[in-house]
Coordinates of C-alpha atoms in Angstrom, one line a residue:
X830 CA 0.0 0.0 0.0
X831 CA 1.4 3.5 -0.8
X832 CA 0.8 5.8 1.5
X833 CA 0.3 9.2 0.8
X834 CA -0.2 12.9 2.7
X835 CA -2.2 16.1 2.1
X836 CA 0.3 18.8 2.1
X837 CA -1.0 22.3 1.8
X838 CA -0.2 25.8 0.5
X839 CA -0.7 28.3 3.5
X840 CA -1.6 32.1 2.2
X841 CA -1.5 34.6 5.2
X842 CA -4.6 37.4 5.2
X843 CA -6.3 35.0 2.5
X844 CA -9.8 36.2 1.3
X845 CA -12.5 34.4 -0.7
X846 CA -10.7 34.6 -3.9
X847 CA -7.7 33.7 -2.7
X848 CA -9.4 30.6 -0.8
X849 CA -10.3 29.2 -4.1
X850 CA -7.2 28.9 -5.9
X851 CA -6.0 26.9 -2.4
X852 CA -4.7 23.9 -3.5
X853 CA -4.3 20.6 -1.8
X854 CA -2.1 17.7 -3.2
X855 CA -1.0 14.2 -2.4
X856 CA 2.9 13.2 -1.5
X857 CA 3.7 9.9 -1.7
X858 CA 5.8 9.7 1.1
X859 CA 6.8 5.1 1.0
X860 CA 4.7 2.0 1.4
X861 CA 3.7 0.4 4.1
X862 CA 5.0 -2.9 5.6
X863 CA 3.3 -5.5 7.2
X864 CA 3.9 -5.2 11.1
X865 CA 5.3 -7.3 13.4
X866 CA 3.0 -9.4 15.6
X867 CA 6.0 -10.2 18.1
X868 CA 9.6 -10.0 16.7
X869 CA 11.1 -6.5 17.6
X870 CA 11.5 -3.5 15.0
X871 CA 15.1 -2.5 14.3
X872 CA 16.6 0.8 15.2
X873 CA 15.7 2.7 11.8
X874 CA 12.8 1.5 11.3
X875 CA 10.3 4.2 9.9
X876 CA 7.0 3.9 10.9
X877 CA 3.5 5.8 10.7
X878 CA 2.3 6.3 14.2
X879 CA -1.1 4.1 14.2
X880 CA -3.3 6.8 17.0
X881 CA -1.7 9.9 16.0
X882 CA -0.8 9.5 12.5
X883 CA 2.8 11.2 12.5
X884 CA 5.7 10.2 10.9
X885 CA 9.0 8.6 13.0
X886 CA 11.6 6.7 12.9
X887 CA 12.4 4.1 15.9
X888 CA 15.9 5.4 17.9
X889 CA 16.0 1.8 20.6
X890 CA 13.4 -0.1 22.3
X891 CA 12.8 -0.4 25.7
X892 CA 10.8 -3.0 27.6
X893 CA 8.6 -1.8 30.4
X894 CA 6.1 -3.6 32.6
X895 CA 2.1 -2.6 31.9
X896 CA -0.4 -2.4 35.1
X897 CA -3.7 -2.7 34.2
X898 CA -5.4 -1.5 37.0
X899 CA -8.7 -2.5 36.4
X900 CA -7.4 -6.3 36.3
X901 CA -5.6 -5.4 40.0
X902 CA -7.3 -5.3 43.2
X903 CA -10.7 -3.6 43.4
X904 CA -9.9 -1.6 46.5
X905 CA -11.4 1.8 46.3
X906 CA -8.0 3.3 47.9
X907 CA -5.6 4.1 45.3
X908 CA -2.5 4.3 47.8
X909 CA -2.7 1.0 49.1
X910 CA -3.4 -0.2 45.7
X911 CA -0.1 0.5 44.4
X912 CA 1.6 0.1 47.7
X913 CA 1.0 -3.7 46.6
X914 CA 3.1 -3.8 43.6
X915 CA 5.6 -1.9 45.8
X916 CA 5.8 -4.7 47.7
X917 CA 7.0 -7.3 45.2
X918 CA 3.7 -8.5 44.2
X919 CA 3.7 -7.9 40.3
X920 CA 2.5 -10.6 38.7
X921 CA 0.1 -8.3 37.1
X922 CA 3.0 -6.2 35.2
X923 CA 2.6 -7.7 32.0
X924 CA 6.4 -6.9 29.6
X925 CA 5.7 -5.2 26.7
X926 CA 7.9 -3.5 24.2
X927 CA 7.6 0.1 23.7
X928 CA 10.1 2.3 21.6
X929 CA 12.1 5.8 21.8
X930 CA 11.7 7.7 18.4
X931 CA 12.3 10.6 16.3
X932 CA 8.7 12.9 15.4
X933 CA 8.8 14.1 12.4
X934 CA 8.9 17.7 12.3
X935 CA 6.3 18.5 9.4
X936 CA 3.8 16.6 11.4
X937 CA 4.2 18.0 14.7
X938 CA 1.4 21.0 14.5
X939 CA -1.0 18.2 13.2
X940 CA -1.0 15.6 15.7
X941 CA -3.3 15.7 19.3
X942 CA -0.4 15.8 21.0
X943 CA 2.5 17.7 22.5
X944 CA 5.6 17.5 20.7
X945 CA 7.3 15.6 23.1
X946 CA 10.3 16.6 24.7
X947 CA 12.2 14.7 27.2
X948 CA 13.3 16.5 30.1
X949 CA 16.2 15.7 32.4
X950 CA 18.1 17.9 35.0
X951 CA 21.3 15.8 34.6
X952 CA 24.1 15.4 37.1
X953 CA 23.7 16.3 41.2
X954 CA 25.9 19.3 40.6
X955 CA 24.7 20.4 37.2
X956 CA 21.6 23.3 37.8
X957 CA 20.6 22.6 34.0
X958 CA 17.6 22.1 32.4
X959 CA 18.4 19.7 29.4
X960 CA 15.3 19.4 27.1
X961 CA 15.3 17.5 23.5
X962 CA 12.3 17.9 21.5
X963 CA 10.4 16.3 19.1
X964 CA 11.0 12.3 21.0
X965 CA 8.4 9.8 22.1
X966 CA 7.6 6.7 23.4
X967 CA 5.2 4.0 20.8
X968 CA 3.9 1.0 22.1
X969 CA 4.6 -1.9 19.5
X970 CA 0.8 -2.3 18.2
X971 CA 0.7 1.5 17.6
X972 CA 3.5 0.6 15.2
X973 CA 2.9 0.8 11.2
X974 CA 6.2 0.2 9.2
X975 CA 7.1 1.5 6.1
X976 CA 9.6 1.9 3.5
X977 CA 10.9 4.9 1.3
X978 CA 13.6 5.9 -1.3
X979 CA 13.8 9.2 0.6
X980 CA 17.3 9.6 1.6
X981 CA 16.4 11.9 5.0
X982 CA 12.5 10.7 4.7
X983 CA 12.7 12.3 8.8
X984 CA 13.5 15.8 8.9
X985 CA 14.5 16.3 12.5
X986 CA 17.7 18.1 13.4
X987 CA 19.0 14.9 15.2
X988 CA 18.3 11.9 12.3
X989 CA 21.7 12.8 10.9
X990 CA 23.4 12.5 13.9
X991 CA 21.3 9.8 15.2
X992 CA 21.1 8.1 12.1
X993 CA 23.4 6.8 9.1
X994 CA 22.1 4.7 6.0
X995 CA 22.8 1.1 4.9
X996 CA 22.2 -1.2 2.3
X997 CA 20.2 -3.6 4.3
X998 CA 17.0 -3.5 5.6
X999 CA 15.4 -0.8 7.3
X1000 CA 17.5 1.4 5.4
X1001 CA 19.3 3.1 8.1
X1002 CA 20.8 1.8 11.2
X1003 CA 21.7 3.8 14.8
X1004 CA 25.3 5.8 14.7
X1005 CA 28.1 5.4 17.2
X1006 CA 26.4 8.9 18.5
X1007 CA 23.2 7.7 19.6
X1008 CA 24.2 4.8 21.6
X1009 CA 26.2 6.8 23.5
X1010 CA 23.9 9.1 23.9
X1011 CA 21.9 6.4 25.1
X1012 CA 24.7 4.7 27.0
X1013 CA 24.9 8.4 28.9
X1014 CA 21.1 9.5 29.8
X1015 CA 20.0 5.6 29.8
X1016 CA 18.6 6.6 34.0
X1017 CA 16.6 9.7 32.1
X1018 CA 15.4 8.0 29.3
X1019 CA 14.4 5.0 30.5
X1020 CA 10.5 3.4 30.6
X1021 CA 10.2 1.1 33.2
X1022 CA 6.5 1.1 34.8
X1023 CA 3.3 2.2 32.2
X1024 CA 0.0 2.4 34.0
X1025 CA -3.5 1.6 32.5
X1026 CA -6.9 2.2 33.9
X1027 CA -10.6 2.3 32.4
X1028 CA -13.1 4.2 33.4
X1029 CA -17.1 4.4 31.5
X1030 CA -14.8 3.4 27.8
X1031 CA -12.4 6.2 29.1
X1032 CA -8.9 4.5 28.9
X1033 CA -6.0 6.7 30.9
X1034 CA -2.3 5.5 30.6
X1035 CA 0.5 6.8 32.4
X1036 CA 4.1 6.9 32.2
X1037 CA 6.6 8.2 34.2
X1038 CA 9.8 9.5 34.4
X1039 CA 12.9 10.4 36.8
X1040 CA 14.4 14.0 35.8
X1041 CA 16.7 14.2 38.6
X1042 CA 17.3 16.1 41.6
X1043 CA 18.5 19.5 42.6
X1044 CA 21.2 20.3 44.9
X1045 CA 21.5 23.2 47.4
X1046 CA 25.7 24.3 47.2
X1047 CA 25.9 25.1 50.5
X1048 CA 24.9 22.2 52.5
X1049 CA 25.4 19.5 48.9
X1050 CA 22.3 18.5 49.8
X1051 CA 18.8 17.3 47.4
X1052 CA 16.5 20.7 48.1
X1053 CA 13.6 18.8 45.4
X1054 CA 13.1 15.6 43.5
X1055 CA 11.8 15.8 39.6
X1056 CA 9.7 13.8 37.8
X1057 CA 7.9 13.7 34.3
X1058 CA 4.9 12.0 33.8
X1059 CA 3.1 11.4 30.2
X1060 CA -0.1 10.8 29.9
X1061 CA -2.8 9.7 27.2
X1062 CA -6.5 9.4 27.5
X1063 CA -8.2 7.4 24.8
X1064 CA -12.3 7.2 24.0
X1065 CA -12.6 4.0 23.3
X1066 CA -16.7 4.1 23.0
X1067 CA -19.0 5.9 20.1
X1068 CA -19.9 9.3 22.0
X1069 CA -18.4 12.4 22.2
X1070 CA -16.6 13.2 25.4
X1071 CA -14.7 16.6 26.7
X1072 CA -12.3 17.2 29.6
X1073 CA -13.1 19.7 31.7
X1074 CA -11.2 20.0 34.8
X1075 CA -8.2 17.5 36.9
X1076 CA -7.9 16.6 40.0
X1077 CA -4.6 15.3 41.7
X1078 CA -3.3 13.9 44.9
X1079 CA 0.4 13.8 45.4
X1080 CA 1.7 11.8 48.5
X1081 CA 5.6 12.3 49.5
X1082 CA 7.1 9.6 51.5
X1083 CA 8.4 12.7 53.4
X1084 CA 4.8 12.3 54.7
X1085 CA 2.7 14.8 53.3
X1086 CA -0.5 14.9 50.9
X1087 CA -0.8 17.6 48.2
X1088 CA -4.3 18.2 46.3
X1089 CA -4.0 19.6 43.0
X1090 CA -7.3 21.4 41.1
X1091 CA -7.5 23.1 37.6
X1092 CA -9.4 23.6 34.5
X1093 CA -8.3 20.9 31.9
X1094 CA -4.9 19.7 31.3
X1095 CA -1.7 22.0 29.7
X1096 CA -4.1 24.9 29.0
X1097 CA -6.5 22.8 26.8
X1098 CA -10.2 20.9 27.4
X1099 CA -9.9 18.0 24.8
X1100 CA -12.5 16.7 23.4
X1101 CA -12.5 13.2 22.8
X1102 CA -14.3 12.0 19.7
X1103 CA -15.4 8.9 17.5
X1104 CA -13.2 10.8 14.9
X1105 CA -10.4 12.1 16.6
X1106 CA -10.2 10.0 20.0
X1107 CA -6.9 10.4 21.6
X1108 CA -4.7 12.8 23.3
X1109 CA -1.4 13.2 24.6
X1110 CA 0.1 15.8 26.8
X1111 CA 3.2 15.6 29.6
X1112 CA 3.9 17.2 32.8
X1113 CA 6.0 17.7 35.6
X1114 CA 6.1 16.7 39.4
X1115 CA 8.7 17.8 42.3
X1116 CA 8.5 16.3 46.3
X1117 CA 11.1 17.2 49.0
X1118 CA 11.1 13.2 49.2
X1119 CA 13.3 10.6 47.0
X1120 CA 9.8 8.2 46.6
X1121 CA 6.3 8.8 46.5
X1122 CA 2.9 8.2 44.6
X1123 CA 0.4 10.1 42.6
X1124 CA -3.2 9.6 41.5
X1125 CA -6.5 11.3 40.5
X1126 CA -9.5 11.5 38.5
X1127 CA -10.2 13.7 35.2
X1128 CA -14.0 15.1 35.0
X1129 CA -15.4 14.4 32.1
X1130 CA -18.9 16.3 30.1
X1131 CA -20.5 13.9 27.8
X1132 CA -22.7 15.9 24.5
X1133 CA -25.8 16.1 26.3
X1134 CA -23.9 17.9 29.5
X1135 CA -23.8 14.9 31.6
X1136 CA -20.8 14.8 33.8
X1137 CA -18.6 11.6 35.1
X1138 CA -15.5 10.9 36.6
X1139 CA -12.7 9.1 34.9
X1140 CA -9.9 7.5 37.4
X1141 CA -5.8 8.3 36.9
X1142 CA -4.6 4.9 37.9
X1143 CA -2.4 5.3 40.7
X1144 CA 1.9 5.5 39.8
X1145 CA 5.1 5.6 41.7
X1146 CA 7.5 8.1 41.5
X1147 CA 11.1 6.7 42.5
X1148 CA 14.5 8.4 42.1
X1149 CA 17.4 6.7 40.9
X1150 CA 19.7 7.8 43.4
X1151 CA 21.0 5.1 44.5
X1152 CA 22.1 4.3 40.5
X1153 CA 23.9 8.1 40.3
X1154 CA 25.8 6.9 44.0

């Protein structure tokens, strides 16, 4: 199958006249592949992004454990929910591969959802705020390989680094740059723990991340513990569905209990459609502790102005101190 893209010619200040002689073409941009039901994808392996419909190319996979909470215990307290997978119990965490890729650039204003950026604040002593846009993390089904002739079918400002071509197949392969890249900000990079929970066909997933800490020069001590989380939510029914407002609880180990309120998520109320039923966004956490857990609930207005709740299964947020020592 080829696959092809509308690509458009933007006029600023258009009028009517203008509007009519806007054109809109097809590119054909490769062909798809058929994808892998288990074996994994290679490092250079293009791909259309099966949810959000961008264009990427895979960097290195990464195997994480998935929670399905609606599979774990039905106890209506979140805390002590998760405090059971903390405690060794996780024959629930099912391995699944997910990978780091490259967005493509072009496609980033189309897509529901942030351009991701990873976020680290690097070493103890280092006060900066490293950021690298345009990467994500793909589950393996949301996967859809192709092929092109393009010799930089990407365009992101690190596929040349990243990347170098081959004969074989995919047609390019990961540089001596990019593993150690990875090899450096593996602890910052890495997915380990991916959260899942249903709620009235209202799917939530949750990832998170370690950022670092930062360190107070005077006493070289921790004065705050980061983390990133990602989150989707998916509408997995037939009816229209908009988020209004979040609600968060944030519990430090340090032994206290924050509650969070706002109006949507990342200055937007999604709506969450038959045609258009996904979004993505990422934010950010600090505690004064090394550990501690988060969870919460998204209200939700259905078309006729009903409103429901829809749980944020509950996550862990550990440091990797112990891996810096």
């Amino acid at each position: 199958m080829i696959i092809k893209i509308y690509k458009s010619f933007n006029e600023k200040n258009f009028n009517f006249k203008i509007l009519q002689r806007f054109v809109t073409r097809l590119v054909e941009v490769g062909k798809f592949e058929t994808p892998k039901q288990q074996a994994k994808y290679k490092d250079g392996q293009l791909f259309m992004h099966k949810i959000f419909g961008y264009r990427g190319v895979i960097l290195f996979p990464w195997v994480a454990k998935v929670y399905d909470h609606n599979a774990l215990l039905s106890d209506d307290i979140p805390l002590i929910r998760n405090l059971t997978k903390r405690s060794g119990n996780e024959q629930h965490g099912i391995a699944t591969t997910f990978y780091q890729v490259l967005i493509d650039q072009r496609d980033c204003p189309y897509i529901r959802a942030q351009p991701e950026s990873v976020t680290f604040l690097g070493s103890k002593n280092d006060i900066s705020l490293y950021a690298i846009p345009g990467l994500d993390y793909v589950h393996h089904e949301d996967i859809l390989p192709y092929i092109s002739n393009d010799s930089q079918p990407i365009q992101h400002e690190l596929f040349e680094k990243f990347l170098r071509p081959t004969n074989g197949v995919p047609a390019f392969e990961g540089s001596s740059t990019l593993q150690m890249w990875h090899e450096k900000n593996h602890k910052w990079l890495e997915i380990s723990d991916v959260h899942r929970e249903t709620t009235e066909n209202i799917r939530v997933t949750v990832a998170p991340f370690y950022m670092g800490s930062r360190v107070c020069q005077v006493v070289q001590q921790s004065t705050g513990y980061w983390w990133r989380y990602t989150i989707r939510l998916e509408n997995l029914g037939n009816e229209s569905v908009q988020l209004r407002e979040r609600h968060w609880r944030i519990f430090s180990f340090s032994g206290t209990l924050e509650t969070v309120r706002g109006r949507g998520v990342v200055g937007q109320e999604p709506l969450l459609s038959p045609a258009n039923p996904a979004f993505q966004y990422s934010s950010h956490v600090s505690l004064q502790s090394p550990s501690g857990q988060m969870w919460g609930t998204y209200r939700m207005e259905k078309s006729d102005g009903t409103i429901f709740e829809v749980r944020i299964p509950p996550f862990a947020l550990e440091s990797k101190e112990d891996e810096n020592n």
